Amino acid sequence: MPIDGFDTRFADLLPTAVLVVRGGILRYLNPAARRLLELDPAVPGASDHLMDYVHELDQARARQRLSAVENPAPDAPMAKEASEFRVVTARRNLRIVMTNSAAIALDDGPAIVITAEDMTHQSQMEAQLRESEREFRRLFENLQDVYYRTDVNGVVQKVGPGVRKVLGYEPREIEGQDAAFYYPQSEDREALKQAIAAHGEVSDFPGQMVRRDGQVIDISISSHALFDAQGRFAGVEGVWRDVTQRKNLERELYRLATTDTLTGIANRRDFLDRARQSFADAARRQAPMCLLMLDLDHFKGVNDRHGHLQGDQVLVRFAQTVAALLDGDTIFGRLGGEEFGIGLPATPEDAASMAQRLQAQVRLLRFSDGWGGHYGITTSIGVACARPGDRRFDSLLENADRALYAAKRAGRDCIVADNGVVLTG
């Protein structure tokens, strides 16, 4: 087939395969090339895209090779070393070819001429190649991890069949799409890009993706950057796997380790860890922080008169009532028995106001005694606030604890500040 700017008469006589490619499209194949790729009228719908005949595992390398020929570095040699590639023919047979390539100028623009020699000579080698291909295909099809490759713009170039099971999409539905579309949080995608840019690769990098049905799953990503012949970033290649089950287990173990099993709020260890961190952050920013210690008055009497089951219900209702009055910046936990702690970023005046609201709301609670009667509960509260220059959280904790016991000594159902002032009673 003649093309403007390239004399095909000599190439048609060569026993070596000759191909002319422009923009990834096959513009010319001599008879030897058509035989190599098994292109004949008996194969309908044959593709005219060069990459459709390059094996998946060699496509990234082939693109780099073409890019190097199209855009040679200023000091690059004119002649390119021969390269070996795996080729999949139109009849889906696997062959090994040795190629050389060079840039040429056609009448309608630059192109690349490629010569290819079939290196799959011996039947034993062919059998080994076919078995290797079958093994690769079997592993690739059944791989639990999802293989992927994106270009420099983050567009998915290739994705493995495992994506069917994990995301519910066919590979062809994802290829050609922006990978960012499948991330529920754009920050996750940006964090991955920055990590790869900084280190060239990531391993077990956490993230999330959205399934076709809208479900958000946790994933673990292991990837590395791809570069072209000039050393320029060309995309990312790697695998990711669904780790939702593992993450759910980790979250459940964390919840069990940090949550009070009765009330559902933070346990003593988690409360103190988070309050200590909040104290350090406040000290660094020179921001206010206060600590409230709460104790249910005469709780032993509730257990003695109404039983431990009723006592547990009182603790749960108390915790729910307090939690409903707190915002997201406040730390609330059970320190043990009927004692609770609250850490909040507030001035002494705001902390006192919060303590008074809590006390008033607790006084409104009513519980059945099981005999037709009802009873209420009260709470004693100690308030301590960090002072400028404080560097020890334990001092703040000790001050709040002393204020609480002062509130108990003052007759209970009252609030005492760490300076000994009775705020309400």
Short mmCIF file of C-alpha atoms in Angstrom, two decimals:
data_model
loop_
_atom_site.label_atom_id
_atom_site.label_comp_id
_atom_site.label_asym_id
_atom_site.label_seq_id
_atom_site.Cartn_x
_atom_site.Cartn_y
_atom_site.Cartn_z
CA MET A 1 0.00 0.00 0.00
CA PRO A 2 1.82 3.17 -1.13
CA ILE A 3 2.02 6.10 1.27
CA ASP A 4 3.10 9.63 0.45
CA GLY A 5 6.74 10.18 1.23
CA PHE A 6 7.77 6.49 1.51
CA ASP A 7 8.68 4.28 -1.43
CA THR A 8 7.18 0.87 -0.64
CA ARG A 9 8.38 -0.91 -3.80
CA PHE A 10 11.71 -2.00 -2.34
CA ALA A 11 10.23 -2.79 1.09
CA ASP A 12 7.62 -5.04 -0.53
CA LEU A 13 10.45 -7.28 -1.83
CA LEU A 14 12.29 -7.63 1.50
CA PRO A 15 12.08 -10.90 3.50
CA THR A 16 12.30 -8.83 6.68
CA ALA A 17 9.14 -7.36 8.17
CA VAL A 18 8.88 -3.58 7.66
CA LEU A 19 6.25 -1.42 9.36
CA VAL A 20 5.64 2.33 9.19
CA VAL A 21 3.93 3.81 12.25
CA ARG A 22 2.60 7.31 12.81
CA GLY A 23 0.91 8.30 16.06
CA GLY A 24 0.71 4.66 17.11
CA ILE A 25 -1.23 3.74 13.92
CA LEU A 26 0.11 1.27 11.34
CA ARG A 27 0.40 3.19 8.08
CA TYR A 28 2.22 0.49 6.10
CA LEU A 29 3.16 -3.18 6.44
CA ASN A 30 5.12 -5.06 3.81
CA PRO A 31 4.10 -8.66 2.96
CA ALA A 32 6.67 -10.07 5.42
CA ALA A 33 5.18 -7.95 8.23
CA ARG A 34 1.67 -9.13 7.40
CA ARG A 35 2.88 -12.72 7.54
CA LEU A 36 4.63 -12.08 10.85
CA LEU A 37 1.46 -10.64 12.39
CA GLU A 38 -0.73 -13.24 10.63
CA LEU A 39 -2.79 -10.53 8.97
CA ASP A 40 -4.76 -11.91 6.05
CA PRO A 41 -8.34 -11.62 4.75
CA ALA A 42 -9.35 -14.66 6.85
CA VAL A 43 -8.84 -12.58 10.06
CA PRO A 44 -11.73 -10.09 10.19
CA GLY A 45 -11.58 -6.85 12.19
CA ALA A 46 -7.79 -6.76 12.51
CA SER A 47 -6.55 -3.72 14.45
CA ASP A 48 -4.43 -0.97 12.94
CA HIS A 49 -3.03 0.05 16.35
CA LEU A 50 0.55 -1.10 16.85
CA MET A 51 0.16 -1.66 20.62
CA ASP A 52 -2.64 -4.17 20.03
CA TYR A 53 0.08 -6.54 18.77
CA VAL A 54 2.54 -5.95 21.62
CA HIS A 55 2.30 -8.24 24.65
CA GLU A 56 0.89 -6.57 27.77
CA LEU A 57 4.10 -7.01 29.72
CA ASP A 58 6.16 -5.30 26.99
CA GLN A 59 3.85 -2.39 26.20
CA ALA A 60 5.42 0.09 28.62
CA ARG A 61 8.90 -0.67 27.24
CA ALA A 62 7.62 -0.44 23.66
CA ARG A 63 6.09 2.98 24.31
CA GLN A 64 9.36 4.19 25.80
CA ARG A 65 11.22 2.92 22.73
CA LEU A 66 8.88 4.72 20.32
CA SER A 67 9.08 7.91 22.39
CA ALA A 68 12.89 7.76 22.31
CA VAL A 69 12.85 7.46 18.52
CA GLU A 70 10.26 10.24 18.06
CA ASN A 71 11.91 12.61 20.54
CA PRO A 72 15.62 11.77 20.67
CA ALA A 73 17.83 13.42 23.26
CA PRO A 74 20.29 15.95 21.79
CA ASP A 75 23.30 13.73 22.52
CA ALA A 76 21.58 10.43 21.69
CA PRO A 77 23.24 8.24 19.02
CA MET A 78 21.55 8.08 15.63
CA ALA A 79 21.41 4.26 15.62
CA LYS A 80 19.35 2.45 18.23
CA GLU A 81 20.25 -0.95 19.60
CA ALA A 82 17.99 -3.79 18.52
CA SER A 83 15.28 -4.67 21.03
CA GLU A 84 13.43 -7.92 21.65
CA PHE A 85 9.68 -7.86 22.20
CA ARG A 86 6.88 -10.35 22.61
CA VAL A 87 4.25 -10.04 19.89
CA VAL A 88 0.68 -11.35 19.86
CA THR A 89 -0.47 -11.95 16.29
CA ALA A 90 -3.93 -11.33 14.89
CA ARG A 91 -4.59 -15.06 15.42
CA ARG A 92 -3.49 -14.69 19.07
CA ASN A 93 -0.24 -16.60 18.62
CA LEU A 94 2.77 -15.55 20.64
CA ARG A 95 6.05 -14.71 18.92
CA ILE A 96 9.39 -13.19 19.83
CA VAL A 97 10.70 -10.53 17.44
CA MET A 98 13.92 -8.55 17.23
CA THR A 99 13.24 -4.96 16.16
CA ASN A 100 15.10 -1.90 14.98
CA SER A 101 13.45 1.50 14.53
CA ALA A 102 14.22 4.93 13.12
CA ALA A 103 12.43 8.22 12.57
CA ILE A 104 11.42 9.17 9.02
CA ALA A 105 9.54 12.08 7.46
CA LEU A 106 6.35 11.44 5.50
CA ASP A 107 4.62 14.10 3.44
CA ASP A 108 2.02 14.56 6.18
CA GLY A 109 4.41 14.53 9.14
CA PRO A 110 7.02 12.51 11.10
CA ALA A 111 6.71 8.74 11.44
CA ILE A 112 8.71 5.70 12.55
CA VAL A 113 9.91 2.83 10.40
CA ILE A 114 10.35 -0.49 12.20
CA THR A 115 12.05 -3.63 10.99
CA ALA A 116 11.24 -6.88 12.77
CA GLU A 117 12.74 -10.36 12.57
CA ASP A 118 10.88 -13.39 13.90
CA MET A 119 13.13 -15.04 16.50
CA THR A 120 10.68 -17.83 17.37
CA HIS A 121 12.51 -20.41 15.28
CA GLN A 122 12.37 -23.71 17.11
CA SER A 123 9.22 -25.65 17.90
CA GLN A 124 10.51 -26.39 21.40
CA MET A 125 10.90 -22.69 22.08
CA GLU A 126 7.41 -22.06 20.73
CA ALA A 127 5.99 -24.72 23.03
CA GLN A 128 7.81 -23.20 25.99
CA LEU A 129 6.57 -19.75 25.07
CA ARG A 130 3.00 -20.97 24.77
CA GLU A 131 3.20 -22.73 28.12
CA SER A 132 4.73 -19.62 29.67
CA GLU A 133 1.96 -17.52 28.19
CA ARG A 134 -0.73 -19.90 29.46
CA GLU A 135 0.82 -19.84 32.92
CA PHE A 136 1.02 -16.06 32.87
CA ARG A 137 -2.56 -15.79 31.66
CA ARG A 138 -3.77 -18.22 34.32
CA LEU A 139 -2.00 -16.30 37.07
CA PHE A 140 -3.06 -12.93 35.68
CA GLU A 141 -6.72 -13.96 35.41
CA ASN A 142 -6.81 -15.39 38.94
CA LEU A 143 -4.67 -12.78 40.64
CA GLN A 144 -6.39 -11.43 43.76
CA ASP A 145 -4.36 -8.24 43.48
CA VAL A 146 -5.36 -5.77 40.76
CA TYR A 147 -2.57 -4.86 38.34
CA TYR A 148 -2.75 -1.34 36.91
CA ARG A 149 -0.75 1.12 34.85
CA THR A 150 -1.46 4.83 34.39
CA ASP A 151 0.13 7.40 32.12
CA VAL A 152 1.72 10.70 33.08
CA ASN A 153 -1.74 12.31 33.40
CA GLY A 154 -3.15 9.59 35.66
CA VAL A 155 -5.24 7.99 32.91
CA VAL A 156 -5.56 4.20 33.29
CA GLN A 157 -3.73 2.46 30.44
CA LYS A 158 -4.11 -1.12 31.66
CA VAL A 159 -5.95 -2.83 34.51
CA GLY A 160 -6.02 -6.51 35.41
CA PRO A 161 -9.13 -8.74 35.36
CA GLY A 162 -9.13 -8.89 39.17
CA VAL A 163 -10.89 -5.52 39.06
CA ARG A 164 -14.12 -7.33 38.11
CA LYS A 165 -14.36 -8.97 41.52
CA VAL A 166 -12.98 -6.07 43.53
CA LEU A 167 -14.71 -3.03 41.98
CA GLY A 168 -17.39 -4.68 39.85
CA TYR A 169 -16.17 -3.13 36.57
CA GLU A 170 -14.93 -4.76 33.40
CA PRO A 171 -11.31 -3.79 32.64
CA ARG A 172 -12.37 -2.09 29.40
CA GLU A 173 -14.70 0.20 31.39
CA ILE A 174 -11.80 1.52 33.47
CA GLU A 175 -9.07 1.70 30.83
CA GLY A 176 -8.97 5.20 29.37
CA GLN A 177 -10.54 6.74 32.50
CA ASP A 178 -8.92 9.08 35.02
CA ALA A 179 -7.84 6.98 38.03
CA ALA A 180 -8.94 9.79 40.36
CA PHE A 181 -12.58 9.00 39.49
CA TYR A 182 -12.45 5.85 41.63
CA TYR A 183 -11.15 7.54 44.79
CA PRO A 184 -13.84 8.78 47.24
CA GLN A 185 -11.40 11.30 48.70
CA SER A 186 -9.22 13.32 46.34
CA GLU A 187 -6.74 13.69 49.22
CA ASP A 188 -5.99 9.94 49.04
CA ARG A 189 -5.01 10.18 45.38
CA GLU A 190 -2.89 13.29 45.96
CA ALA A 191 -1.11 11.64 48.91
CA LEU A 192 -0.24 8.64 46.70
CA LYS A 193 1.07 10.87 43.91
CA GLN A 194 3.21 12.87 46.33
CA ALA A 195 4.63 9.72 47.94
CA ILE A 196 5.60 8.24 44.56
CA ALA A 197 7.05 11.58 43.44
CA ALA A 198 9.15 11.75 46.61
CA HIS A 199 10.36 8.15 46.79
CA GLY A 200 9.80 6.66 43.33
CA GLU A 201 7.72 3.86 44.82
CA VAL A 202 5.31 2.95 47.62
CA SER A 203 4.61 -0.30 49.44
CA ASP A 204 1.40 -1.16 51.32
CA PHE A 205 0.24 2.44 50.91
CA PRO A 206 -3.25 2.92 52.41
CA GLY A 207 -6.20 4.29 50.48
CA GLN A 208 -9.83 3.81 49.57
CA MET A 209 -11.79 3.24 46.36
CA VAL A 210 -15.45 3.23 45.38
CA ARG A 211 -17.05 0.08 43.97
CA ARG A 212 -19.57 0.21 41.15
CA ASP A 213 -22.36 -0.28 43.72
CA GLY A 214 -21.17 2.77 45.69
CA GLN A 215 -19.54 0.83 48.53
CA VAL A 216 -16.26 2.31 49.75
CA ILE A 217 -13.50 -0.28 50.24
CA ASP A 218 -10.05 -0.06 51.81
CA ILE A 219 -7.09 -0.83 49.56
CA SER A 220 -3.35 -1.33 49.94
CA ILE A 221 -1.20 -0.03 47.06
CA SER A 222 2.30 -1.09 46.01
CA SER A 223 3.51 0.86 42.97
CA HIS A 224 6.52 2.42 41.29
CA ALA A 225 7.10 5.27 38.89
CA LEU A 226 7.75 4.68 35.17
CA PHE A 227 10.25 6.78 33.21
CA ASP A 228 10.93 7.18 29.51
CA ALA A 229 14.31 6.88 27.81
CA GLN A 230 15.11 10.50 28.65
CA GLY A 231 14.42 9.91 32.33
CA ARG A 232 11.15 11.82 32.31
CA PHE A 233 8.23 10.63 34.43
CA ALA A 234 5.93 8.55 32.21
CA GLY A 235 3.35 7.10 34.60
CA VAL A 236 2.83 4.62 37.41
CA GLU A 237 2.64 0.82 37.45
CA GLY A 238 1.79 -1.49 40.31
CA VAL A 239 -0.83 -3.53 42.11
CA TRP A 240 -3.44 -2.85 44.75
CA ARG A 241 -5.57 -5.18 46.80
CA ASP A 242 -8.82 -5.07 48.73
CA VAL A 243 -7.95 -5.03 52.45
CA THR A 244 -11.39 -4.02 53.73
CA GLN A 245 -11.76 -7.15 55.85
CA ARG A 246 -8.35 -6.61 57.42
CA LYS A 247 -9.03 -2.93 58.05
CA ASN A 248 -12.44 -3.70 59.58
CA LEU A 249 -10.75 -6.16 61.93
CA GLU A 250 -8.10 -3.58 62.82
CA ARG A 251 -10.80 -0.98 63.45
CA GLU A 252 -12.75 -3.40 65.63
CA LEU A 253 -9.63 -4.33 67.60
CA TYR A 254 -8.85 -0.64 68.05
CA ARG A 255 -12.42 0.02 69.18
CA LEU A 256 -12.22 -2.79 71.72
CA ALA A 257 -8.87 -1.51 72.97
CA THR A 258 -9.98 2.12 73.32
CA THR A 259 -13.69 1.93 74.20
CA ASP A 260 -15.41 1.40 77.54
CA THR A 261 -17.53 -1.69 76.94
CA LEU A 262 -20.45 -0.52 79.09
CA THR A 263 -20.94 3.10 78.04
CA GLY A 264 -19.38 3.07 74.55
CA ILE A 265 -17.21 6.13 75.26
CA ALA A 266 -13.41 6.23 75.55
CA ASN A 267 -11.88 4.03 78.22
CA ARG A 268 -9.35 5.33 80.75
CA ARG A 269 -6.28 4.56 78.65
CA ASP A 270 -7.64 6.12 75.46
CA PHE A 271 -8.98 9.18 77.28
CA LEU A 272 -5.67 9.89 78.98
CA ASP A 273 -3.68 9.31 75.75
CA ARG A 274 -5.88 11.69 73.76
CA ALA A 275 -6.10 14.28 76.54
CA ARG A 276 -2.31 14.22 76.94
CA GLN A 277 -1.89 14.81 73.18
CA SER A 278 -4.48 17.60 73.24
CA PHE A 279 -2.63 19.21 76.15
CA ALA A 280 0.67 19.09 74.22
CA ASP A 281 -0.96 20.62 71.14
CA ALA A 282 -2.56 23.38 73.20
CA ALA A 283 0.76 24.16 74.93
CA ARG A 284 2.53 24.35 71.57
CA ARG A 285 -0.10 26.71 70.17
CA GLN A 286 -0.48 28.59 73.47
CA ALA A 287 -4.19 27.77 73.33
CA PRO A 288 -6.47 27.22 76.34
CA MET A 289 -7.36 23.75 77.64
CA CYS A 290 -9.37 22.62 80.63
CA LEU A 291 -10.05 19.28 82.28
CA LEU A 292 -13.28 18.33 84.03
CA MET A 293 -13.50 15.39 86.44
CA LEU A 294 -17.04 14.11 87.17
CA ASP A 295 -18.17 11.66 89.80
CA LEU A 296 -21.73 10.34 90.32
CA ASP A 297 -22.78 11.14 93.86
CA HIS A 298 -23.68 8.23 96.17
CA PHE A 299 -23.47 5.74 93.32
CA LYS A 300 -22.71 2.89 95.71
CA GLY A 301 -26.15 3.44 97.18
CA VAL A 302 -27.74 2.98 93.76
CA ASN A 303 -26.06 -0.40 93.40
CA ASP A 304 -26.94 -1.43 96.94
CA ARG A 305 -30.61 -0.44 96.72
CA HIS A 306 -31.42 -1.26 93.08
CA GLY A 307 -28.79 -3.79 91.99
CA HIS A 308 -25.79 -3.66 89.67
CA LEU A 309 -27.91 -4.00 86.52
CA GLN A 310 -29.77 -0.83 87.42
CA GLY A 311 -26.44 0.77 88.31
CA ASP A 312 -25.13 -0.04 84.84
CA GLN A 313 -28.20 1.57 83.28
CA VAL A 314 -27.58 4.70 85.33
CA LEU A 315 -23.98 4.88 84.07
CA VAL A 316 -25.09 4.44 80.47
CA ARG A 317 -27.79 7.13 80.71
CA PHE A 318 -25.35 9.47 82.42
CA ALA A 319 -22.72 8.97 79.69
CA GLN A 320 -25.30 9.48 76.93
CA THR A 321 -26.58 12.67 78.55
CA VAL A 322 -23.11 14.17 78.92
CA ALA A 323 -21.99 13.13 75.42
CA ALA A 324 -25.04 14.85 73.88
CA LEU A 325 -23.85 18.20 75.26
CA LEU A 326 -20.29 17.95 73.93
CA ASP A 327 -18.92 18.90 70.50
CA GLY A 328 -16.39 17.16 68.29
CA ASP A 329 -13.34 18.91 69.79
CA THR A 330 -14.08 17.57 73.27
CA ILE A 331 -12.63 14.34 74.71
CA PHE A 332 -14.93 12.29 76.94
CA GLY A 333 -14.05 9.08 78.72
CA ARG A 334 -14.78 6.81 81.68
CA LEU A 335 -11.86 6.75 84.07
CA GLY A 336 -13.22 3.91 86.18
CA GLY A 337 -16.29 3.03 88.22
CA GLU A 338 -18.52 6.11 88.39
CA GLU A 339 -15.73 8.60 87.55
CA PHE A 340 -15.54 10.35 84.17
CA GLY A 341 -13.25 12.86 82.50
CA ILE A 342 -13.76 15.62 79.92
CA GLY A 343 -10.95 17.44 78.09
CA LEU A 344 -11.96 20.53 76.14
CA PRO A 345 -10.29 23.51 74.43
CA ALA A 346 -11.88 26.21 76.57
CA THR A 347 -11.14 29.14 78.85
CA PRO A 348 -11.82 28.78 82.59
CA GLU A 349 -15.05 30.75 82.16
CA ASP A 350 -16.26 28.52 79.30
CA ALA A 351 -15.29 25.36 81.20
CA ALA A 352 -17.24 26.53 84.27
CA SER A 353 -20.25 27.28 82.08
CA MET A 354 -20.02 23.82 80.50
CA ALA A 355 -19.80 22.18 83.94
CA GLN A 356 -22.93 24.02 85.07
CA ARG A 357 -24.88 22.91 82.00
CA LEU A 358 -23.80 19.31 82.58
CA GLN A 359 -24.77 19.47 86.24
CA ALA A 360 -28.20 20.92 85.43
CA GLN A 361 -28.90 18.29 82.76
CA VAL A 362 -27.88 15.41 85.05
CA ARG A 363 -30.27 16.69 87.75
CA LEU A 364 -33.15 16.25 85.28
CA LEU A 365 -32.51 12.52 84.81
CA ARG A 366 -35.08 10.17 86.35
CA PHE A 367 -34.87 6.41 86.87
CA SER A 368 -37.51 3.85 87.86
CA ASP A 369 -36.90 2.04 91.13
CA GLY A 370 -38.91 -0.97 89.96
CA TRP A 371 -41.69 -0.37 92.54
CA GLY A 372 -43.53 2.44 90.84
CA GLY A 373 -41.29 5.14 92.20
CA HIS A 374 -38.52 7.21 90.60
CA TYR A 375 -35.24 8.67 91.73
CA GLY A 376 -32.63 11.03 90.34
CA ILE A 377 -28.86 11.40 90.48
CA THR A 378 -26.39 14.24 90.89
CA THR A 379 -22.73 14.72 90.05
CA SER A 380 -19.74 16.43 91.62
CA ILE A 381 -17.38 18.17 89.22
CA GLY A 382 -13.80 19.37 89.54
CA VAL A 383 -12.52 21.91 87.00
CA ALA A 384 -8.82 22.52 86.25
CA CYS A 385 -7.39 24.67 83.47
CA ALA A 386 -3.86 24.78 82.08
CA ARG A 387 -1.86 27.88 82.92
CA PRO A 388 0.65 29.62 80.67
CA GLY A 389 3.95 27.80 80.85
CA ASP A 390 2.46 24.49 82.07
CA ARG A 391 4.36 21.60 80.52
CA ARG A 392 3.08 18.55 82.44
CA PHE A 393 -0.32 17.07 81.71
CA ASP A 394 -0.12 15.07 84.95
CA SER A 395 -0.19 18.33 86.90
CA LEU A 396 -3.43 19.32 85.19
CA LEU A 397 -4.86 15.88 85.96
CA GLU A 398 -3.85 16.14 89.62
CA ASN A 399 -5.40 19.60 89.91
CA ALA A 400 -8.70 18.39 88.43
CA ASP A 401 -8.68 15.39 90.77
CA ARG A 402 -8.10 17.61 93.85
CA ALA A 403 -10.90 19.94 92.71
CA LEU A 404 -13.26 16.97 92.37
CA TYR A 405 -12.59 15.76 95.89
CA ALA A 406 -13.04 19.31 97.16
CA ALA A 407 -16.48 19.28 95.50
CA LYS A 408 -17.33 16.05 97.32
CA ARG A 409 -16.18 17.46 100.66
CA ALA A 410 -18.23 20.58 100.01
CA GLY A 411 -21.41 18.47 100.13
CA ARG A 412 -21.49 16.92 96.61
CA ASP A 413 -23.71 18.05 93.73
CA CYS A 414 -21.46 21.04 93.28
CA ILE A 415 -18.63 22.34 91.09
CA VAL A 416 -15.23 23.40 92.43
CA ALA A 417 -12.40 25.01 90.45
CA ASP A 418 -8.75 24.12 90.98
CA ASN A 419 -8.22 27.40 92.84
CA GLY A 420 -10.67 26.19 95.50
CA VAL A 421 -13.57 28.44 94.40
CA VAL A 422 -17.00 26.75 94.63
CA LEU A 423 -18.68 27.63 91.34
CA THR A 424 -22.08 26.16 92.15
CA GLY A 425 -23.59 23.88 94.72
#
